Amino acid sequence: MKSSTGINQQDDQRDIRILVDGHGGDAAPAMVLDALEIALSPSFAARFQGSLTLGVVGQEEVLRPLLQQRGIEDSVSLIPATDVVGMCDSPSHALRRKKDSSIHVGARMVRDGYWDALVSAGNTGALMAISKVLLKTLPGIDRPAIASMIPAVNNGRTLMLDAGANSECTSDHLVQFAIMGSCYMQATERLEHPRVGLLNIGSEDIKGTDVIKMTSVKLAETSLNYIGNVEGTDLFGNDVDVVVCDGFVGNVALKTMEGTARFLADSMRSELTSGVVAKAGALMARSALKRFKDKVNPGKYNGAPLLGLNGIVVKSHGGADAESFVSALTVACHEVSENLTDRITESIQEMVES
Amino acid sequence: MKSSTGINQQDDQRDIRILVDGHGGDAAPAMVLDALEIALSPSFAARFQGSLTLGVVGQEEVLRPLLQQRGIEDSVSLIPATDVVGMCDSPSHALRRKKDSSIHVGARMVRDGYWDALVSAGNTGALMAISKVLLKTLPGIDRPAIASMIPAVNNGRTLMLDAGANSECTSDHLVQFAIMGSCYMQATERLEHPRVGLLNIGSEDIKGTDVIKMTSVKLAETSLNYIGNVEGTDLFGNDVDVVVCDGFVGNVALKTMEGTARFLADSMRSELTSGVVAKAGALMARSALKRFKDKVNPGKYNGAPLLGLNGIVVKSHGGADAESFVSALTVACHEVSENLTDRITESIQEMVES
């Protein structure tokens, strides 16, 4: 992929070097290594332009035996880090006191150009804080945001950001999120003019907080394809590609989605297994129910990019299994092969100049 | 229900007088009158202590023929109002320029004691603004909130407020919402000490905005059964009874729920009707699927009380059909028979005194 303005031109066949955090996630480290094993298959690498190099960062004495057990010690680089960030560590504690943690070492490796991306299922706040301090933000971006892909009807996708990094945002932050989200959807979904919507509590201009109203005015002045206010019900439709909100609202929306889906699936399961006829019917409809489950499987959409950093970092859900962790790896590979960081830099430059 | 402190004591067999807005809702006025017809059946009235009187407020020339068609003109009082608030009218326009609208006249009737409650599927902002100005808020309450009942596992229910009336809230407003929500769940769900949670983006104290952190400190100092932070996933669980949030977050959560449920139902339907075996299976599992649908039917939970007003007003979903509008009527009947307004007044008084 050649960059149109010539920043950081790359060969079409670039090397994609992905480093994963060996200690992030509820089922780490085993889950992470299982995911690496899957990603080593030729069919995985074949999905991207360029050759794929995989590495894992973490405690050598823990990770080496697991690599050996799987017979992948020659195919996966092991980058040593002595410490681990816990899920309860505060971001500032992880940042200042755990400088040899897997997240810290991983982010440093990306900063210094040894690896192209870091993927972690660990502590979100710590991952964000460490990445922000080590990698810095892109010029023109004050705060990185977590972007989350949401399944939509007709196999569509909606990108929502911020999904939880910034509880309080100014209108300028939200405009920056809109630019980053738009670039991301251009690069990864091949959309020419992604439609950008502002998450609000009604479609009318008079709705929402003062920050939201101001953001709407500013978005309308950009060259983005801004379509105005959208609502929670629009997240799953085909009328918007990028939905912008602050991290508090985005995180509540995302967790509400997760809760609703789980509640509905549990309710359906209990009904379909209560009674012989219903059970038989459910058996006959099994493949349809499985297709349904696959289609709305949140794991399929696992892997939330931390956008706005001068480097590629992808957050996996902490509860991910190996298969959904592979989805997060896929997100990282796409970002690298599409030169996402350069693209966002260029877009912001263009917006500032215009 | 006798009030414990003697405020406004009522007979056990009180008259429940419910006035409905004839012009609110996408399918009004026909839907509203169909709902009244259902509510006139003895089985509906039998659900409440006391006799039930029903009325409809709106344009006489429109409503009278519809009452006659249904043969219910002698059972339902018709209160004339010449004007109608449109869905696009701003709250201030509706408040100042449409003083003979059905909402205006209805709220005035409740204020003046002719009716006990107003139920409307009309313009939410206008309903809130007019009710607030005419009925006033209860002593100690700065702003009314819209409360929304959410289905939870094991046939549980969670009350979330504010669901959209107040985009920006101070910590004092949120504490008032907590008190009102707790009273509501005591009265309607017979819970002695409803568990109150604060909607946040993590369970830890360091999470959230400054307003949220301050609210948490203040809630812990009240006599409420405050259990701390809850997340979007907890809305459907059995660990919390009242979830407090500002109206922006609450509205986004509610609409995200609606969107998720619709998306999942559509996906399931399309899978279950694609292929002969799946179709046959779905037919066999039909009653189970119907039970599932009934269980998670949002219409069943229709009827959001506007809490904190000195009078009872219930908002129905604008897209309600007659059956779900009856659910909103049920909410109003419960509030009247449980003397909810007095109960909230007493609770706030107790909190202030303690």
XYZ file of C-alpha atoms in Angstrom:
708
model
C 0.000 0.000 0.000
C 1.612 3.232 -1.092
C 0.825 6.345 0.822
C -0.559 9.001 -1.495
C 1.525 11.863 -0.149
C 4.692 9.873 0.109
C 5.032 9.789 3.885
C 6.733 6.556 4.858
C 6.345 4.799 1.558
C 6.306 1.042 1.935
C 6.812 -1.899 -0.374
C 3.636 -3.646 -1.417
C 5.067 -6.791 0.154
C 5.906 -5.485 3.572
C 6.752 -7.514 6.612
C 3.977 -7.445 9.215
C 5.514 -7.846 12.663
C 2.977 -8.386 15.439
C 3.963 -8.658 19.089
C 1.448 -10.030 21.587
C 1.311 -9.544 25.345
C 1.775 -13.014 26.867
C 0.171 -12.078 30.163
C -3.008 -10.188 29.221
C -6.469 -11.735 29.490
C -8.373 -14.001 31.860
C -7.063 -17.179 30.205
C -3.476 -15.975 29.572
C -0.841 -17.125 28.917
C -2.228 -20.411 27.473
C -4.956 -18.668 25.450
C -2.442 -16.247 23.897
C -0.159 -19.063 22.791
C -3.075 -21.059 21.404
C -3.958 -17.978 19.367
C -0.389 -17.675 18.080
C -0.509 -21.324 17.024
C -3.656 -20.635 14.985
C -2.114 -17.495 13.472
C 0.955 -19.444 12.359
C -1.109 -21.445 9.894
C -0.457 -20.448 6.266
C -4.170 -19.743 5.740
C -4.024 -16.954 8.321
C -0.958 -15.256 6.853
C -2.433 -15.599 3.355
C -5.120 -13.064 4.295
C -2.609 -10.226 4.260
C -0.246 -8.713 1.743
C 3.262 -9.376 3.018
C 4.954 -11.846 5.298
C 3.897 -12.236 8.903
C 6.263 -12.342 11.885
C 4.859 -13.134 15.318
C 6.314 -12.530 18.752
C 5.221 -12.810 22.360
C 6.443 -10.601 25.185
C 6.528 -11.726 28.821
C 8.140 -13.884 31.455
C 10.589 -16.223 29.786
C 10.316 -19.004 32.354
C 6.535 -19.072 31.911
C 6.292 -18.632 28.159
C 9.208 -20.763 26.866
C 7.786 -24.109 28.097
C 4.396 -23.228 26.611
C 5.991 -22.420 23.240
C 7.863 -25.722 23.386
C 4.750 -27.715 24.306
C 3.085 -26.377 21.153
C 6.227 -26.927 19.087
C 6.225 -23.254 17.980
C 9.381 -22.031 19.759
C 11.203 -21.615 16.449
C 8.356 -19.734 14.775
C 7.527 -17.217 17.496
C 10.073 -14.742 18.906
C 10.127 -14.548 22.672
C 10.805 -11.053 24.030
C 11.576 -11.198 27.735
C 9.849 -8.993 30.308
C 10.055 -9.807 34.003
C 6.921 -8.111 35.314
C 3.176 -8.388 34.737
C 0.490 -5.676 34.986
C -2.436 -6.980 37.033
C -6.053 -6.264 36.183
C -6.405 -4.232 39.393
C -3.239 -2.161 38.971
C -4.053 1.505 38.472
C -2.828 2.957 35.171
C -0.391 5.263 36.983
C 1.002 2.423 39.105
C 1.489 0.250 36.026
C 3.075 3.162 34.185
C 5.535 4.233 36.893
C 6.258 1.075 38.870
C 6.130 -1.708 36.310
C 8.631 -0.604 33.705
C 9.658 -4.156 32.919
C 6.107 -5.429 32.492
C 5.059 -7.136 29.257
C 2.922 -4.128 28.261
C 5.757 -1.672 28.952
C 8.384 -3.682 27.076
C 5.947 -4.367 24.236
C 5.059 -0.699 23.753
C 8.770 0.234 23.872
C 9.519 -2.326 21.151
C 6.831 -0.786 18.930
C 8.093 2.725 19.656
C 11.655 1.742 18.747
C 10.549 0.163 15.485
C 11.402 -3.454 16.252
C 7.751 -4.466 15.976
C 4.829 -2.920 14.080
C 2.029 -3.513 16.544
C 1.274 -4.652 20.081
C -1.837 -6.715 20.849
C -2.901 -7.152 24.481
C -5.916 -8.567 26.323
C -4.642 -7.002 29.561
C -5.607 -4.043 31.734
C -7.157 -1.440 29.381
C -6.298 1.636 31.450
C -2.672 0.558 31.858
C -2.338 -0.340 28.177
C -3.680 3.071 27.203
C -1.570 5.031 29.720
C 1.680 3.232 28.900
C 1.085 3.407 25.140
C 0.258 7.094 25.329
C 3.413 7.953 27.284
C 5.777 5.747 25.279
C 4.382 6.082 21.755
C 2.959 9.593 22.129
C -0.066 10.796 20.197
C -0.058 11.739 16.522
C 0.349 15.428 15.682
C -3.013 17.150 16.064
C -4.438 14.436 18.336
C -4.774 15.287 22.035
C -6.057 11.963 23.237
C -6.098 8.459 21.810
C -9.464 6.692 21.701
C -10.533 3.062 21.811
C -12.493 2.158 18.689
C -14.958 -0.712 18.742
C -16.470 -2.484 15.735
C -20.160 -3.313 16.032
C -22.006 -5.815 13.814
C -24.823 -4.283 11.783
C -27.615 -5.608 9.565
C -26.778 -6.974 6.100
C -23.298 -7.909 7.316
C -22.489 -4.258 7.823
C -20.210 -2.842 10.467
C -20.281 0.315 12.529
C -17.223 1.728 14.247
C -17.922 3.388 17.594
C -15.360 5.535 19.349
C -14.419 6.343 22.074
C -15.346 3.050 23.726
C -13.924 3.850 27.138
C -10.569 5.634 27.213
C -11.808 9.171 27.909
C -14.701 9.692 30.311
C -14.794 13.428 29.746
C -14.242 14.956 26.326
C -14.320 18.413 24.786
C -15.847 19.054 21.375
C -12.316 19.200 19.909
C -11.547 15.720 21.232
C -14.747 14.404 19.689
C -13.907 15.986 16.324
C -10.483 14.298 16.461
C -12.198 10.961 17.170
C -14.385 11.536 14.115
C -11.341 12.099 11.890
C -9.552 9.017 13.217
C -12.647 6.841 12.890
C -13.261 8.016 9.354
C -9.665 7.204 8.346
C -9.912 3.798 9.967
C -13.046 2.879 8.026
C -11.530 4.189 4.791
C -8.467 2.006 5.304
C -10.004 -1.177 6.647
C -13.462 -1.270 5.032
C -12.538 0.444 1.743
C -15.189 3.116 2.203
C -14.483 6.269 0.240
C -16.522 8.683 2.336
C -17.481 6.993 5.595
C -20.648 8.478 7.057
C -19.901 9.972 10.469
C -22.670 10.356 13.076
C -22.686 11.931 16.523
C -24.274 9.748 19.221
C -27.086 11.770 20.763
C -30.483 11.274 22.400
C -32.535 12.450 19.458
C -32.095 13.458 15.859
C -32.959 17.128 16.389
C -30.261 19.781 16.776
C -31.672 20.996 20.098
C -30.940 17.638 21.772
C -28.007 16.745 23.975
C -25.414 18.443 26.131
C -23.622 21.694 25.313
C -20.487 19.733 24.337
C -22.508 17.622 21.913
C -24.192 20.642 20.340
C -20.818 22.363 19.891
C -19.313 19.189 18.417
C -22.101 19.003 15.867
C -21.373 22.561 14.704
C -17.650 21.820 14.396
C -18.155 18.502 12.588
C -20.351 20.212 10.024
C -17.436 22.535 9.251
C -14.976 19.698 8.497
C -14.643 17.932 5.169
C -15.864 14.713 6.813
C -19.060 13.138 5.526
C -20.945 14.219 8.650
C -24.577 13.076 8.689
C -25.641 14.598 12.030
C -27.040 13.053 15.183
C -27.594 9.319 15.485
C -29.154 7.317 18.325
C -28.433 4.051 20.112
C -30.814 2.208 17.779
C -28.779 3.337 14.752
C -25.614 1.495 15.845
C -26.866 -1.693 14.167
C -28.289 -0.135 11.037
C -26.748 0.620 7.660
C -27.090 4.379 7.803
C -23.868 5.309 9.567
C -20.266 4.003 9.466
C -18.568 5.879 12.307
C -20.329 6.804 15.547
C -18.602 9.352 17.762
C -19.169 9.663 21.521
C -17.223 10.223 24.723
C -15.693 7.200 26.431
C -18.249 7.099 29.233
C -21.242 6.910 26.915
C -19.416 4.560 24.522
C -18.451 2.163 27.266
C -21.966 2.083 28.708
C -23.395 1.475 25.215
C -20.942 -1.343 24.547
C -21.553 -3.099 27.854
C -25.305 -2.636 27.500
C -25.075 -4.346 24.106
C -23.119 -7.198 25.641
C -25.630 -7.495 28.501
C -28.644 -7.400 26.180
C -27.186 -10.059 23.888
C -26.337 -12.347 26.793
C -29.750 -11.868 28.391
C -31.562 -12.632 25.130
C -29.385 -15.679 24.375
C -29.952 -17.075 27.886
C -33.694 -16.491 27.660
C -33.845 -18.181 24.270
C -31.786 -21.135 25.410
C -33.990 -21.728 28.436
C -37.148 -21.624 26.308
C -35.750 -23.913 23.605
C -34.737 -26.573 26.095
C -37.978 -26.653 28.069
C -40.238 -29.262 26.492
C -39.722 -32.195 24.149
C -41.178 -30.610 21.019
C -39.298 -27.360 21.459
C -36.117 -29.340 22.069
C -36.639 -31.389 18.900
C -37.395 -28.222 16.958
C -34.260 -26.575 18.308
C -32.246 -29.623 17.236
C -33.629 -29.402 13.705
C -32.973 -25.683 13.588
C -29.524 -26.272 15.058
C -27.478 -25.185 12.093
C -29.587 -22.048 11.707
C -29.157 -21.283 15.383
C -25.433 -21.863 15.051
C -25.228 -19.528 12.057
C -27.142 -16.983 14.092
C -24.753 -17.401 16.997
C -21.710 -17.102 14.726
C -23.113 -14.027 13.087
C -23.638 -12.143 16.320
C -20.646 -13.649 18.119
C -18.933 -10.724 19.811
C -15.602 -12.582 19.569
C -15.712 -12.159 15.809
C -15.451 -8.429 16.362
C -12.777 -8.677 19.047
C -9.838 -6.300 18.749
C -10.324 -2.626 19.489
C -7.636 -0.381 18.019
C -6.248 2.384 20.224
C -6.449 5.112 17.603
C -4.426 8.313 17.647
C -1.170 6.833 18.902
C 2.071 7.127 17.000
C 2.158 3.349 16.673
C -0.314 0.487 16.456
C -1.808 -0.979 19.621
C -4.864 -3.237 19.679
C -6.863 -4.138 22.768
C -8.486 -7.562 22.958
C -11.415 -8.270 25.276
C -10.046 -9.621 28.572
C -12.379 -12.615 28.392
C -11.290 -13.552 24.852
C -10.648 -17.174 23.896
C -7.894 -18.096 21.425
C -10.186 -17.753 18.425
C -11.365 -14.269 19.300
C -7.821 -13.239 20.204
C -6.955 -14.168 16.619
C -9.588 -11.605 15.533
C -7.640 -8.979 17.472
C -4.450 -10.116 15.699
C -6.281 -9.702 12.403
C -7.192 -6.121 13.292
C -3.525 -5.385 14.029
C -2.368 -6.994 10.761
C -4.854 -4.903 8.766
C -3.725 -1.717 10.476
C -0.094 -2.457 9.685
C -0.669 -3.499 6.087
C -2.860 -0.435 5.499
C -0.381 1.985 7.114
C -3.114 3.308 9.318
C -0.908 5.556 11.418
C 0.385 7.407 8.346
C -3.090 7.717 6.916
C -4.473 9.332 10.054
C -1.486 11.690 10.168
C -2.102 12.721 6.559
C -5.847 13.233 7.070
C -5.338 15.430 10.072
C -2.726 17.404 8.176
C -5.183 17.908 5.316
C -7.967 19.000 7.687
C -5.674 21.482 9.376
C -4.501 22.888 6.041
C -7.965 23.155 4.493
C -52.546 1.625 51.074
C -52.192 3.739 54.168
C -49.294 6.097 54.356
C -47.139 5.370 57.382
C -46.720 8.958 58.462
C -50.320 9.920 57.872
C -49.804 12.258 54.932
C -52.853 12.111 52.694
C -54.368 8.967 54.125
C -56.583 7.133 51.654
C -59.232 4.491 51.856
C -58.134 1.004 50.916
C -60.785 1.086 48.195
C -59.863 4.287 46.454
C -61.072 5.437 43.104
C -58.316 5.287 40.455
C -58.924 7.970 37.852
C -56.676 7.721 34.802
C -56.753 10.270 31.986
C -55.075 9.410 28.681
C -53.808 11.738 25.973
C -55.913 10.966 22.892
C -53.358 12.394 20.483
C -50.001 10.966 21.624
C -48.247 8.169 19.753
C -47.592 7.122 16.168
C -50.876 5.220 15.931
C -53.028 7.688 17.890
C -55.895 8.276 18.295
C -57.146 4.791 17.257
C -54.475 2.951 19.287
C -55.313 4.936 22.437
C -59.005 4.128 22.164
C -58.289 0.458 21.478
C -56.235 0.453 24.675
C -59.077 2.057 26.622
C -61.419 -0.630 25.321
C -59.071 -3.333 26.650
C -58.700 -1.529 29.987
C -62.478 -1.358 30.396
C -62.678 -5.142 30.742
C -63.420 -6.266 34.310
C -60.263 -8.426 34.324
C -58.091 -5.324 33.945
C -59.760 -3.357 36.736
C -59.650 -6.447 38.989
C -55.866 -6.148 39.142
C -56.077 -3.068 41.347
C -57.566 -2.243 44.693
C -60.347 0.255 44.082
C -62.595 1.220 41.227
C -61.201 2.419 37.928
C -62.385 5.491 36.023
C -61.003 6.177 32.569
C -60.950 9.348 30.513
C -59.465 10.593 27.282
C -58.412 14.174 26.597
C -58.304 15.669 23.109
C -60.244 16.973 20.147
C -63.905 16.194 20.639
C -64.765 15.963 16.946
C -62.009 13.380 16.425
C -62.436 11.324 19.571
C -66.224 11.163 19.987
C -66.868 9.154 16.782
C -64.080 6.748 17.744
C -65.598 6.231 21.195
C -68.980 5.627 19.586
C -67.589 3.166 17.034
C -66.254 1.107 19.928
C -69.445 1.513 21.942
C -67.524 2.919 24.903
C -68.757 6.517 24.886
C -70.684 5.977 28.120
C -67.754 4.330 29.930
C -64.983 6.779 29.063
C -65.121 10.490 29.926
C -64.165 12.782 27.084
C -62.290 15.904 28.180
C -62.119 18.420 25.344
C -58.858 20.049 24.218
C -58.671 21.841 20.914
C -54.957 21.627 20.155
C -52.390 18.860 19.639
C -48.633 18.870 20.430
C -46.703 17.547 17.431
C -43.695 15.257 17.727
C -41.479 18.010 16.308
C -42.749 20.836 18.522
C -40.043 22.085 20.857
C -40.882 21.754 24.556
C -40.929 25.538 24.983
C -43.212 26.015 21.976
C -45.589 23.352 23.248
C -45.488 24.869 26.721
C -46.110 28.489 25.744
C -48.098 28.329 22.528
C -50.271 25.243 22.900
C -52.106 25.873 26.133
C -55.217 24.092 24.937
C -53.365 20.992 23.769
C -54.318 17.572 25.094
C -51.123 17.373 27.161
C -51.641 20.826 28.650
C -55.288 20.244 29.526
C -54.497 16.754 30.844
C -51.725 17.975 33.144
C -53.972 20.814 34.390
C -56.711 18.291 35.204
C -54.246 16.244 37.278
C -52.927 19.369 38.997
C -56.446 20.467 39.918
C -57.316 17.056 41.340
C -59.968 16.019 38.814
C -57.855 13.085 37.675
C -55.132 11.086 39.434
C -52.760 10.462 36.531
C -52.065 11.419 32.933
C -50.750 8.810 30.462
C -49.360 10.000 27.122
C -47.477 8.455 24.205
C -46.776 11.934 22.851
C -43.743 14.237 22.624
C -41.542 13.383 25.646
C -39.865 16.775 25.984
C -43.195 18.614 25.807
C -44.832 16.217 28.265
C -41.975 16.735 30.714
C -41.842 20.522 30.311
C -45.595 21.047 30.619
C -45.897 18.623 33.560
C -43.016 20.284 35.370
C -44.460 23.783 34.995
C -48.052 22.859 35.816
C -47.584 20.176 38.481
C -44.297 21.453 39.927
C -41.695 19.175 41.467
C -41.983 17.610 44.910
C -40.256 19.419 47.788
C -36.548 18.544 47.724
C -36.569 17.498 44.061
C -34.968 19.875 41.563
C -35.707 17.929 38.428
C -38.118 15.163 37.524
C -36.643 12.070 35.871
C -37.985 9.480 33.467
C -37.745 6.009 34.978
C -37.579 2.955 32.763
C -38.163 -0.654 33.794
C -35.765 -3.182 32.274
C -36.352 -6.960 32.174
C -33.735 -8.981 34.044
C -32.910 -12.679 34.415
C -35.168 -14.899 36.548
C -38.110 -12.615 35.813
C -36.413 -9.807 37.699
C -36.704 -6.129 36.917
C -34.280 -3.251 37.089
C -35.382 0.381 37.210
C -33.090 2.773 35.380
C -33.364 6.538 35.778
C -32.971 9.105 34.301
C -33.876 7.648 30.906
C -33.714 10.895 28.985
C -35.189 13.963 30.677
C -31.944 15.568 31.887
C -28.871 15.469 29.647
C -26.669 17.151 32.211
C -26.934 16.391 35.907
C -25.141 17.382 39.088
C -24.368 14.854 41.810
C -27.302 16.242 43.821
C -29.689 15.550 40.959
C -28.382 11.987 40.713
C -28.835 11.456 44.475
C -32.435 12.679 44.141
C -32.991 10.213 41.300
C -31.671 7.448 43.555
C -34.145 8.339 46.302
C -37.068 8.478 43.867
C -36.093 5.197 42.214
C -35.726 3.458 45.543
C -39.195 4.615 46.653
C -40.677 3.504 43.366
C -39.281 0.000 43.692
C -40.393 -0.214 47.322
C -43.914 0.725 46.342
C -44.369 -1.188 43.128
C -42.137 -4.256 43.588
C -42.554 -4.628 47.360
C -38.809 -4.491 47.960
C -37.915 -3.428 51.468
C -34.412 -2.133 50.741
C -33.946 -1.785 46.982
C -30.281 -2.056 45.994
C -29.196 1.164 44.328
C -26.259 1.175 41.873
C -24.525 3.995 40.050
C -24.014 3.377 36.322
C -20.298 3.670 35.629
C -17.645 2.264 33.300
C -16.020 -0.030 35.848
C -16.570 -1.256 39.371
C -13.560 0.557 40.864
C -13.916 3.900 42.653
C -11.359 5.597 40.395
C -13.576 5.144 37.333
C -15.847 7.700 35.743
C -16.335 11.429 35.579
C -15.945 13.854 38.492
C -19.719 14.119 38.833
C -19.997 10.334 39.087
C -17.260 10.090 41.703
C -18.886 12.839 43.787
C -22.293 11.158 43.452
C -20.836 7.913 44.751
C -19.517 9.646 47.869
C -22.871 11.326 48.493
C -24.902 8.143 47.907
C -22.775 6.283 50.437
C -23.756 8.905 53.029
C -27.514 8.411 52.533
C -29.598 5.729 54.215
C -30.244 4.152 50.810
C -29.048 0.601 50.215
C -26.243 1.823 47.945
C -24.143 -0.982 46.468
C -21.650 1.121 44.479
C -20.817 1.220 40.791
C -22.579 -1.014 38.294
C -21.961 -1.444 34.549
C -24.074 -1.809 31.427
C -23.907 -5.604 31.704
C -25.473 -5.475 35.196
C -28.732 -3.944 33.975
C -30.083 -7.412 33.191
C -28.758 -9.209 36.253
C -30.268 -9.778 39.687
C -27.700 -7.813 41.655
C -29.194 -4.348 41.496
C -32.752 -2.945 41.619
C -32.273 0.740 40.825
C -29.635 2.027 38.414
C -28.921 5.754 38.500
C -27.448 7.737 35.600
C -27.887 11.035 33.807
C -30.492 11.260 31.073
C -27.974 11.262 28.233
C -26.325 8.018 29.293
C -29.668 6.456 30.253
C -31.240 7.290 26.930
C -28.288 5.932 24.957
C -28.347 2.727 27.050
C -32.080 2.267 26.518
C -31.938 2.826 22.771
C -28.865 0.600 22.469
C -30.831 -2.152 24.219
C -33.706 -1.659 21.808
C -31.332 -1.711 18.837
C -29.491 -4.819 20.029
C -32.729 -6.710 20.651
C -34.124 -5.792 17.243
C -30.876 -6.692 15.491
C -30.678 -10.080 17.206
C -34.342 -10.870 16.570
C -33.990 -9.962 12.879
C -30.823 -12.043 12.525
C -32.485 -15.025 14.184
C -35.592 -14.733 12.054
C -33.590 -14.632 8.839
C -31.583 -17.701 9.859
C -34.649 -19.673 10.971
C -36.479 -19.100 7.727
C -33.605 -19.950 5.372
C -33.805 -23.666 4.611
C -36.502 -26.308 4.897
C -35.139 -28.122 7.948
C -34.508 -24.929 9.888
C -38.002 -23.759 8.962
C -39.552 -27.025 10.166
C -37.489 -26.833 13.342
C -38.581 -23.260 13.932
C -42.211 -24.339 13.491
C -41.780 -27.084 16.071
C -40.079 -24.726 18.453
C -42.726 -22.101 17.724
C -44.313 -21.979 21.160
C -40.880 -21.761 22.784
C -39.914 -18.943 20.429
C -43.193 -17.204 21.194
C -42.619 -17.509 24.957
C -39.154 -16.092 24.370
C -40.581 -13.200 22.403
C -43.226 -12.482 25.021
C -40.655 -12.593 27.768
C -38.394 -10.026 26.186
C -41.172 -8.005 24.569
C -40.333 -4.386 25.260
C -44.044 -3.523 25.104
C -44.573 -5.505 28.299
C -42.407 -2.964 30.065
C -43.970 0.058 28.404
C -44.845 2.968 30.641
C -42.105 5.135 32.074
C -43.145 7.182 35.089
C -42.043 10.810 35.253
C -40.834 10.686 38.851
C -40.443 13.726 41.093
C -43.538 15.591 39.957
C -46.275 16.621 42.334
C -48.690 14.402 40.420
C -48.583 11.206 38.414
C -47.596 11.297 34.746
C -46.602 8.217 32.737
C -44.898 8.297 29.341
C -45.676 5.527 26.878
C -43.350 4.681 23.995
C -44.430 6.639 20.928
C -44.506 3.468 18.857
C -46.715 1.582 21.326
C -49.595 -0.577 20.128
C -52.812 -0.826 22.138
C -51.565 -3.730 24.209
C -48.365 -2.017 25.279
C -50.237 1.216 25.908
C -52.296 -0.826 28.389
C -48.991 -1.619 30.158
C -48.450 2.113 30.566
C -51.973 2.415 31.985
C -51.079 -0.356 34.432
C -48.030 1.574 35.595
C -50.215 4.635 36.228
C -52.825 2.579 38.126
C -50.119 1.094 40.379
C -48.661 4.492 41.103
C -52.079 5.842 42.087
C -53.080 2.860 44.202
C -49.703 2.900 45.959
C -49.774 6.654 46.615
C -46.371 6.977 45.058
C -46.221 10.762 45.168
C -46.799 10.799 48.937
C -44.268 8.054 49.480
C -41.519 9.900 47.652
C -42.369 13.081 49.557
C -42.090 11.216 52.862
C -38.810 9.532 51.953
C -37.184 12.773 50.952
C -38.432 14.368 54.155
C -36.895 11.508 56.168
C -33.570 11.790 54.344
C -33.444 15.518 54.929
C -34.264 15.113 58.618
C -31.810 12.272 59.269
